[in-house]
Each structure stands twice: as C-alpha cells, then as structure tokens.
Short mmCIF file of C-alpha atoms in Angstrom, two decimals:
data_model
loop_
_atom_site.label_atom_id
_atom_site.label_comp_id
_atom_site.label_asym_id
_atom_site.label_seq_id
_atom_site.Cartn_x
_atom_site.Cartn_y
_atom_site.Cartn_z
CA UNK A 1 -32.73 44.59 9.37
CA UNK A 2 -35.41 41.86 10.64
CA UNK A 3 -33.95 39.79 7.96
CA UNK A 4 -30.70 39.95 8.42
CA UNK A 5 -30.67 39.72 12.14
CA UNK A 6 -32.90 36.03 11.06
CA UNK A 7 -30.28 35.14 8.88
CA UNK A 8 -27.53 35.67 11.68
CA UNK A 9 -29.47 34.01 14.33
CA UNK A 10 -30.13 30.93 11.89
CA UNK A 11 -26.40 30.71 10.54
CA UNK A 12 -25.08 31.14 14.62
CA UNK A 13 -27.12 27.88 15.07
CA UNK A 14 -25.27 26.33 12.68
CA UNK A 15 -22.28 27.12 13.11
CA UNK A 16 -21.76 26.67 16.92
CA UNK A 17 -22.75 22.94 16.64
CA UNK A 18 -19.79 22.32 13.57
CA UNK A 19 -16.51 21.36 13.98
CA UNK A 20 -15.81 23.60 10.57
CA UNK A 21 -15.03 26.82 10.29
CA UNK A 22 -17.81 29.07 9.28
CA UNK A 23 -18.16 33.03 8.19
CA UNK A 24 -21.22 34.54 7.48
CA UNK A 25 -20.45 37.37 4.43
CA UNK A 26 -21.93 39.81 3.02
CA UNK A 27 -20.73 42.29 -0.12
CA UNK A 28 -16.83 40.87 0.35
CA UNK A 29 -17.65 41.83 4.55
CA UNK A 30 -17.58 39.05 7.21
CA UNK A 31 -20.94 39.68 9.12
CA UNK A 32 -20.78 36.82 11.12
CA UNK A 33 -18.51 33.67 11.92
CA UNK A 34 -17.61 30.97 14.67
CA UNK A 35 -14.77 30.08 17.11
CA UNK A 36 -13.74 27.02 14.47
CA UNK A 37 -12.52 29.67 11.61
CA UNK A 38 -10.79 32.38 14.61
CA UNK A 39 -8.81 29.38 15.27
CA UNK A 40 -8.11 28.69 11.92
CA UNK A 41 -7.32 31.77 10.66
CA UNK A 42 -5.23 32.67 13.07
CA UNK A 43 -7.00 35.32 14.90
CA UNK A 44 -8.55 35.95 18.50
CA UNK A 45 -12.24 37.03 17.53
CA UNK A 46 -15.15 37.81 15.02
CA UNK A 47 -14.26 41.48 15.68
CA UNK A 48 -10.54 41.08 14.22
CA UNK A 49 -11.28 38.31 11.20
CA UNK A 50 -13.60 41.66 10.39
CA UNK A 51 -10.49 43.85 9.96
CA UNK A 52 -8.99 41.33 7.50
CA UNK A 53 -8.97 40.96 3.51
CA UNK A 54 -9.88 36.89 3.72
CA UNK A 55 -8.35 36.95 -0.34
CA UNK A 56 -4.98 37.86 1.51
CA UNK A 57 -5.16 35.63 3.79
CA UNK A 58 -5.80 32.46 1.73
CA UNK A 59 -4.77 33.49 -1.04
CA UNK A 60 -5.90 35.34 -4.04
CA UNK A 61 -5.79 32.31 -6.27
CA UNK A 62 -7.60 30.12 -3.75
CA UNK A 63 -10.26 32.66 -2.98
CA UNK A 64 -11.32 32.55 -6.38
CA UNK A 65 -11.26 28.91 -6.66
CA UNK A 66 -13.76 28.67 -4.31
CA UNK A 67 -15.69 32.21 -5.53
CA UNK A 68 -16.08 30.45 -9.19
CA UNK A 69 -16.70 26.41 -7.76
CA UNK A 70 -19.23 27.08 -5.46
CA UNK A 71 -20.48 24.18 -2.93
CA UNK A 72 -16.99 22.07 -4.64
CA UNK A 73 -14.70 21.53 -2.12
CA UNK A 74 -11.29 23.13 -2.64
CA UNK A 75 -8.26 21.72 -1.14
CA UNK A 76 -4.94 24.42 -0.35
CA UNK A 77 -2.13 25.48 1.65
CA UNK A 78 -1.87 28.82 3.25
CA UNK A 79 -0.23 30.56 6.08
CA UNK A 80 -2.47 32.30 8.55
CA UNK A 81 -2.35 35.09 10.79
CA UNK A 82 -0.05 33.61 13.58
CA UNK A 83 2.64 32.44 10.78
CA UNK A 84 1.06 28.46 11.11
CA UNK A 85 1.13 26.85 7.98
CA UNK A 86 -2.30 25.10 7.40
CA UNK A 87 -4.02 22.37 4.71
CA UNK A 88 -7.55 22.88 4.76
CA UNK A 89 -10.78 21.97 2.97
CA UNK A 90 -12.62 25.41 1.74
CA UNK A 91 -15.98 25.57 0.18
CA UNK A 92 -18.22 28.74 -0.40
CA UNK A 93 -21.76 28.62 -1.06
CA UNK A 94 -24.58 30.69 -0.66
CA UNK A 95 -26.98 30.96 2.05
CA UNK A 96 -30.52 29.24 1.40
CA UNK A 97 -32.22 31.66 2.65
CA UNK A 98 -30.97 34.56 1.36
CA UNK A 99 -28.75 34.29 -1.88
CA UNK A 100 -27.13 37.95 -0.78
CA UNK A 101 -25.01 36.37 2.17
CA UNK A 102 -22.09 33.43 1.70
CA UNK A 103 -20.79 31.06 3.82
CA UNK A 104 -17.13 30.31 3.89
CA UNK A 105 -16.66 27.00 5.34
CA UNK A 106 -13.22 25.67 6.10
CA UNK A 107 -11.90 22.56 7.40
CA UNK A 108 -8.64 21.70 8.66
CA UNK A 109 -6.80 18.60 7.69
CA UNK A 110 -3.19 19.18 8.55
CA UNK A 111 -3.37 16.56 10.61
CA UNK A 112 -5.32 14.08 8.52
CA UNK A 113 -3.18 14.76 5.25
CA UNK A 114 -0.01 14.22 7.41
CA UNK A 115 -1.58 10.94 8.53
CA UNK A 116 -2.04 10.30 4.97
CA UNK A 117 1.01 11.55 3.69
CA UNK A 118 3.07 9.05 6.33
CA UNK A 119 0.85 6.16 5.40
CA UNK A 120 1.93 6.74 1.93
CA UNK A 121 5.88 6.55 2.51
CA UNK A 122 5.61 3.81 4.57
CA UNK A 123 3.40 2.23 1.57
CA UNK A 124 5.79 2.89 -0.87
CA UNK A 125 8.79 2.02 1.16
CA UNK A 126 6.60 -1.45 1.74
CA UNK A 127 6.16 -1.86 -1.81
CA UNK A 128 9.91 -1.44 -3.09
CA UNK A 129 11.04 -3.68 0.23
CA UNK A 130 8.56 -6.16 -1.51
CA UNK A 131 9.50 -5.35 -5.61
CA UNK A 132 13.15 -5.78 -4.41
CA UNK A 133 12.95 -8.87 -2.27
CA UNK A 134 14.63 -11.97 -3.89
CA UNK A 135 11.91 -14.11 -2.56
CA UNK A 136 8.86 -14.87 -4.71
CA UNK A 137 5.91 -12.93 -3.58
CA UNK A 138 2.01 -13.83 -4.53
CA UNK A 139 -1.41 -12.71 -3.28
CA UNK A 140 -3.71 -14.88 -4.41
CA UNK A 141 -7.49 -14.46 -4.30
CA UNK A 142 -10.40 -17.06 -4.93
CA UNK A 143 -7.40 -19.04 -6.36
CA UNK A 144 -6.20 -16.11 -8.96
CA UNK A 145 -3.43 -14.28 -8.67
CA UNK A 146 -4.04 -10.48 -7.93
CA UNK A 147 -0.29 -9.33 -7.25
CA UNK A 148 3.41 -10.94 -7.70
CA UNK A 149 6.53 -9.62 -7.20
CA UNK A 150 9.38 -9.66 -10.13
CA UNK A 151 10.92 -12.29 -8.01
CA UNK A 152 7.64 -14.53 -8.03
CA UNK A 153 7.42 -13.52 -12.36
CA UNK A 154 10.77 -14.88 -12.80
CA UNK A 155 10.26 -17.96 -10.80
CA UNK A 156 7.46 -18.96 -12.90
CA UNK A 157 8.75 -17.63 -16.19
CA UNK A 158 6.05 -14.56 -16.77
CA UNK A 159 7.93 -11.17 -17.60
CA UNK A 160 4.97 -9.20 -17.19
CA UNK A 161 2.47 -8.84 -14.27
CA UNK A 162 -0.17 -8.53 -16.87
CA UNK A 163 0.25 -12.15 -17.90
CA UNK A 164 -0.52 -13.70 -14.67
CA UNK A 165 -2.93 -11.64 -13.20
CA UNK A 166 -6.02 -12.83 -12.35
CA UNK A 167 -4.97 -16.73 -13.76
CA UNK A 168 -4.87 -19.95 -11.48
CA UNK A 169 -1.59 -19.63 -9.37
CA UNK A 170 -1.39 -23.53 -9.55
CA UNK A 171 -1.43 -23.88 -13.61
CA UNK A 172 2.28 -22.71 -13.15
CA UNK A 173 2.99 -25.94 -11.39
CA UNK A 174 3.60 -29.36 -11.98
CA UNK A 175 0.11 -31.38 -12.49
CA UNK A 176 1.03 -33.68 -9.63
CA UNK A 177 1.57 -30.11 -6.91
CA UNK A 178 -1.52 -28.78 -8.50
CA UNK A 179 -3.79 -30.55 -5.91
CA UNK A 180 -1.67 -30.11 -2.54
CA UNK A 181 -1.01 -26.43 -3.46
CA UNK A 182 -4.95 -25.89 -4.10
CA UNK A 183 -6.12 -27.91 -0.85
CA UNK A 184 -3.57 -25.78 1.09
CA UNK A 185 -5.24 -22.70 -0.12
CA UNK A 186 -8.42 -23.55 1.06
CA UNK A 187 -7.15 -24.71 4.71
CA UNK A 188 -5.38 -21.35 5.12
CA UNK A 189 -8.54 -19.63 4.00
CA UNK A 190 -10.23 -21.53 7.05
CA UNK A 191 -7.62 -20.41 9.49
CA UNK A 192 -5.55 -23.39 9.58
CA UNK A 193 -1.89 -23.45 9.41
CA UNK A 194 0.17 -25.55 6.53
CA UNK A 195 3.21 -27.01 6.61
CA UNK A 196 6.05 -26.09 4.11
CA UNK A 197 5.60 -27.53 0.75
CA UNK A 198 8.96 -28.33 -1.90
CA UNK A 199 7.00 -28.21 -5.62
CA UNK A 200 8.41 -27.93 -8.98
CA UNK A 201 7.33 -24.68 -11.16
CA UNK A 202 6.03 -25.30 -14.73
CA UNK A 203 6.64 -22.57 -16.85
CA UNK A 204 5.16 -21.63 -20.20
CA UNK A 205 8.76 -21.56 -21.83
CA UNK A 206 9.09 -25.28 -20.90
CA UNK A 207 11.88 -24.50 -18.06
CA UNK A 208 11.14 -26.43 -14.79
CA UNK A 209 12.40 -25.06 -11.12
CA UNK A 210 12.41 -26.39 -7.71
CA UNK A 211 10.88 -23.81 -5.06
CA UNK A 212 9.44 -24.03 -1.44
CA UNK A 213 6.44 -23.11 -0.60
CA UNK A 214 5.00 -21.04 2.66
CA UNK A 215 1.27 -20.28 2.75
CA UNK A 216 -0.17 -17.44 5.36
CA UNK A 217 -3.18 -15.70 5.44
CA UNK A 218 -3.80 -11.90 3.99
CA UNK A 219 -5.92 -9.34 2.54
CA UNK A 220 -6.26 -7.81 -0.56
CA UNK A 221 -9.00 -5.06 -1.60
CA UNK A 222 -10.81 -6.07 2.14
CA UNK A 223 -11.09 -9.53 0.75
CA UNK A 224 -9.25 -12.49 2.36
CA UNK A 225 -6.25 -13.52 0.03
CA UNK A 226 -3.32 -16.26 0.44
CA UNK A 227 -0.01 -14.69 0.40
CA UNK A 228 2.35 -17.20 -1.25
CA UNK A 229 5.95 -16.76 -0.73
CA UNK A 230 8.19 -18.63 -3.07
CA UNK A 231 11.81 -19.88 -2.48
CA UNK A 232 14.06 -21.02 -5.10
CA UNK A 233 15.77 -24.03 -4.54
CA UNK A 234 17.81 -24.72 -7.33
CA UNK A 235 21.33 -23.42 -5.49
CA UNK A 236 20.57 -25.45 -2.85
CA UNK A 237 19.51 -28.36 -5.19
CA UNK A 238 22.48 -27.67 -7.05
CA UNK A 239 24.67 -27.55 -3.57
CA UNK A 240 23.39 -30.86 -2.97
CA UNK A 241 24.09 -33.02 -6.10
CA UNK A 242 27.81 -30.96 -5.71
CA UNK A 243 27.83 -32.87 -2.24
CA UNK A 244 26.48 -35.68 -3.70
CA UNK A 245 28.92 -35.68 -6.11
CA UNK A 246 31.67 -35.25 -3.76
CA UNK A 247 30.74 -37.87 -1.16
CA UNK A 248 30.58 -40.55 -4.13
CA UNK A 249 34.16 -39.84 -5.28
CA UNK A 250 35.61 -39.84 -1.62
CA UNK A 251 33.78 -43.22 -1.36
CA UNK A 252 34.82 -44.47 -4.66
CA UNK A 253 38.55 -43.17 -4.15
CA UNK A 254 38.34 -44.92 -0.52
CA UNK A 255 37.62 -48.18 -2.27
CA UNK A 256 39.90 -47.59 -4.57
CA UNK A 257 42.53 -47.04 -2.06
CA UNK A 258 41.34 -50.60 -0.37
CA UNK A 259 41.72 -52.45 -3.13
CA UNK A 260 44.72 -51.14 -4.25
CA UNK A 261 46.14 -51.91 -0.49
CA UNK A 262 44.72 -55.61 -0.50
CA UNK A 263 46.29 -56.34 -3.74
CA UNK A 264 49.49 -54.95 -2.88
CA UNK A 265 49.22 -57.02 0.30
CA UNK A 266 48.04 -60.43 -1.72
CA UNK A 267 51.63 -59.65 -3.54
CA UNK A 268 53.76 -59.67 -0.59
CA UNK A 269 52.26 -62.94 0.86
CA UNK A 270 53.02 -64.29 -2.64
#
C-alpha cells in the first residue's frame, strides 16, 4: 500500500505539470490520471474515466497498437465520450519504478494535423498553379538548378527534370548571356534588384529561343535560391518581323505608288 500510494504521489507530480494526457493503470484499471486526459476523453473526472473500458473508447485496434509498441508513439482517430472526433498521439509505457503500473499518455493534435493538413492543400494547389503556368519557372541554388517547371524544361529543350537538376542554369544559354545571367545571380543573392534581361536559350538539340529574363530572390531547403522566371519571346519576336514585314511593303508599295504617279505626270507634260 506504501508503494503504491509512492507511485501515485510520484506519477501526480508528473502529470499535473504536462500538457499530455496521463493515466496511471494498473491490471487493465485506471488508478490514477490528470485533468489533460478527462478533457480528452471526453469525461468530467478521474472517478468516471474509472467506470470506462479505455479499449472501447479508443479503439480495440489502437489499444493494442500501443499495448504491443510500447514507448512508440501511435498516431489515431477516435471519437470520445462527448461524440468529438479527436487525432491524438498515444504512447504506453511502463512506470520506472514499478513495472506493475502503465502510463497511458495521450496528446492531442487535432489542431496541429489540421494546420498541417491545410498547409498541404495549399502546397499542392501552389505546386500545380506552378507545374501548369506557361511561364518558365527555375530555383536555382549556388548557381545549380534545384527545381523547373515543364514550362522552364521545354524552354531549354530538357524533357526530364532529372536532366537539369543540379547543372549550371547558364550552360543552357548562349556563351555571350552566360556572364550577365551569372553576375545577376550573385547581385540578387546580395539583395540587390536586376533589371529585366532578353537572352537567347541554347539547347542541347541545337534549337535556339529568345526568352526574358526576371531574377528575384527565394528559398529553397532554408537556403537562399534565385527564382528565375522565363518568358518566351518568340510570338512576340515573330509578331514583330510580321510588323516588320508589313511596314516595309506599305513603304515599298507607297514608293511604288510615287513613282508610278511622277511618271505618269512626266507623260502628260510630254
């Protein structure tokens, strides 16, 4: 009796300074437990969590989960005694001093894996906004690439992430953009700003492609990265010889015209 009343006074000490959930048990009976687990449970006091079968409560299959991987912490869902439906962190383990009592200890994240949850969709609706974007997207790291977009692949003429990762973002440029692009690296890594760059891409299948260049600063993996976006130019290079095109016809019809006009003229006066 000296011993167990030790035991209880030892595991009360523990548990009222915990934000877990703690019960003190002994042969399948909870001896012993804190305000933490009442509230997580679903009950009002020690004296009613003693009335119930914890197995039913949790859950058969997560009871012995945690009965067969003691001190490994088991993550489950389970509805308590109120009808709230909880996400918590259980563990059971025996008691140091006295391998003939367990403590349940149970933590709950509801909160924390709905953070976590959220963070996720907005992550994955981040990364298919990016994977989808028709702009060229690069994050580039100690001069290496460490993520494109399929826009950015296709822009330098790489099919597969694999075969740029980790290589010098500039070797996919002309030689004479090599130098400009790699000095305006560096600046945005010292927290300058840099002005808008027009480059030519020079792709391993020989194709060559106008694109703009914007340079801002980022992170990747905690590190400070360079996020590249890339623009492809070649409609609006394309739009321009078209006007180009256009504008020296009208001109050369115009003259044309002139000529045609003087001579006609010259014949009168003759």
């Amino acid at each position: 009796i000296a011993a167990l009343k030790h035991n209880q006074r030892l595991y009360s000490s523990l548990a009222n300074g915990t934000i877990e959930g703690l019960a003190l048990i002994q042969g399948n009976k909870v001896v012993d437990s804190n305000a933490q687990i009442w509230s997580i449970l679903g009950v009002k006091n020690a004296d009613e969590l003693q009335t119930l079968e914890l197995d039913r409560i949790l859950g058969v299959r997560h009871w012995k989960r945690m009965n067969t991987r003691w001190n490994e912490v088991v993550d489950f869902e389970f509805k308590n005694q109120i009808g709230q439906t909880l996400v918590v962190e259980g563990k059971m383990s025996q008691l140091e001093s006295n391998p003939d009592f367990l403590v349940l200890a149970l933590l709950d994240v509801t909160e924390k894996r709905q953070i976590s949850n959220d963070l996720l969709q907005t992550k994955e609706r981040f990364r298919l906004l990016v994977e989808s974007n028709p702009i060229g997207l690069f994050l580039v790291v100690d001069g290496k690439v460490r993520y494109a977009n399929e826009s950015g692949l296709s822009l330098i003429g790489v099919e597969e992430e694999e075969d740029v990762y980790d290589q010098r973002l500039i070797d996919f440029f002309e030689d004479e953009d090599q130098a400009p692009l790699a000095e305006d690296m560096q600046r945005i890594l010292g927290g300058e700003r840099t002005a808008y760059l027009e480059v030519t891409t020079n792709t391993s299948n020989g194709l060559k492609r106008a694109v703009g260049i914007q340079m801002v600063l980022s992170f990747f993996d905690n590190r400070p990265a360079v996020q590249v976006t890339v623009n492809d130019l070649t409609t609006r290079m394309q739009l321009v010889r078209e006007q180009l095109r256009r504008t020296s016809v009208e001109e050369t019809n115009l003259l044309l015209k002139e000529e045609i006009e003087q001579h006609q003229k010259t014949q009168r006066q003759l």
